[in-house]
Amino acid sequence: MEVNLINNDCLRLINIINMEEYLYGVLPSEMPPDWPMEALKVQAIAARSEAYRKIGRHKEQGFNFCSEVHCQSYVGAKAETKRTNKAVDDTIGLVATY
């Protein structure tokens, strides 16, 4: 974690994680973890692809992504499940391009 003081009266906490750890917190908030594994894998690839496209979206604020739908819904470790983590792990490095 990184803590920044903003305007002398507000703190900003930045969760410093790698892409796969980020996706662990995105995938279960984007689709139900009990869906078929192949659907979860496709979502993991789509979420990774979107994340790489949006890196730096909040650069001026000192971080890459917010936790809102604006970037991708991210709820962090509290949302992780074994199935969604497996979908992310099974697709490590795979992205969709056009």
XYZ file of C-alpha atoms in Angstrom, residues 10-95:
86
model
C -7.212 13.892 3.015
C -5.380 10.596 2.577
C -5.337 8.512 -0.581
C -4.557 4.801 -0.238
C -3.152 3.121 -3.328
C -3.162 -0.659 -3.533
C 0.062 -1.670 -5.305
C -0.452 -5.056 -6.978
C 0.442 -6.820 -10.202
C -1.995 -7.372 -13.062
C -3.051 -10.881 -12.050
C -3.710 -9.818 -8.447
C -5.767 -6.927 -9.800
C -7.810 -9.363 -11.899
C -8.429 -11.563 -8.841
C -10.408 -8.621 -7.451
C -12.059 -7.680 -10.741
C -13.352 -10.987 -12.068
C -15.727 -11.927 -9.218
C -17.188 -8.435 -9.221
C -17.799 -8.533 -12.982
C -19.550 -11.935 -13.203
C -20.887 -14.623 -10.868
C -18.132 -17.028 -9.748
C -20.396 -20.055 -10.182
C -20.727 -19.573 -13.942
C -19.064 -22.155 -16.217
C -15.256 -22.150 -16.006
C -14.845 -21.408 -19.714
C -17.018 -18.289 -19.331
C -14.876 -17.175 -16.385
C -11.728 -17.685 -18.463
C -13.122 -15.591 -21.318
C -14.044 -12.871 -18.824
C -10.519 -13.008 -17.366
C -9.041 -12.489 -20.834
C -11.477 -9.662 -21.572
C -10.791 -7.982 -18.211
C -7.012 -8.288 -18.684
C -7.282 -6.865 -22.204
C -9.344 -3.926 -20.976
C -6.976 -3.291 -18.074
C -3.928 -3.131 -20.340
C -5.791 -0.724 -22.605
C -6.663 1.514 -19.663
C -3.288 1.558 -17.875
C -2.509 5.130 -16.897
C -6.115 6.314 -17.046
C -5.583 8.057 -13.693
C -1.895 8.872 -14.189
C -2.367 12.516 -13.175
C -3.800 11.316 -9.862
C -0.843 9.009 -9.232
C -2.384 5.607 -9.965
C -3.522 3.473 -12.923
C -7.094 2.418 -12.126
C -9.919 3.453 -9.862
C -12.197 0.802 -8.333
C -15.310 2.004 -10.127
C -16.946 0.684 -13.301
C -15.255 3.623 -15.071
C -12.093 1.511 -15.124
C -13.402 -1.917 -14.080
C -15.307 -2.911 -11.006
C -12.635 -3.843 -8.452
C -13.520 -4.917 -4.937
C -10.168 -6.401 -3.960
C -9.174 -9.525 -2.071
C -12.435 -9.740 -0.136
C -14.228 -10.814 -3.335
C -11.716 -13.449 -4.452
C -12.905 -17.007 -4.993
C -10.974 -20.157 -5.857
C -12.844 -20.482 -9.180
C -12.278 -16.931 -10.390
C -8.628 -17.003 -9.282
C -8.196 -20.253 -11.216
C -9.713 -18.646 -14.324
C -7.216 -15.803 -14.032
C -4.311 -18.188 -13.418
C -5.315 -20.471 -16.302
C -5.224 -17.515 -18.707
C -2.111 -15.687 -17.459
C -0.756 -13.402 -20.159
C -3.617 -13.930 -22.612
C -5.153 -10.771 -24.076
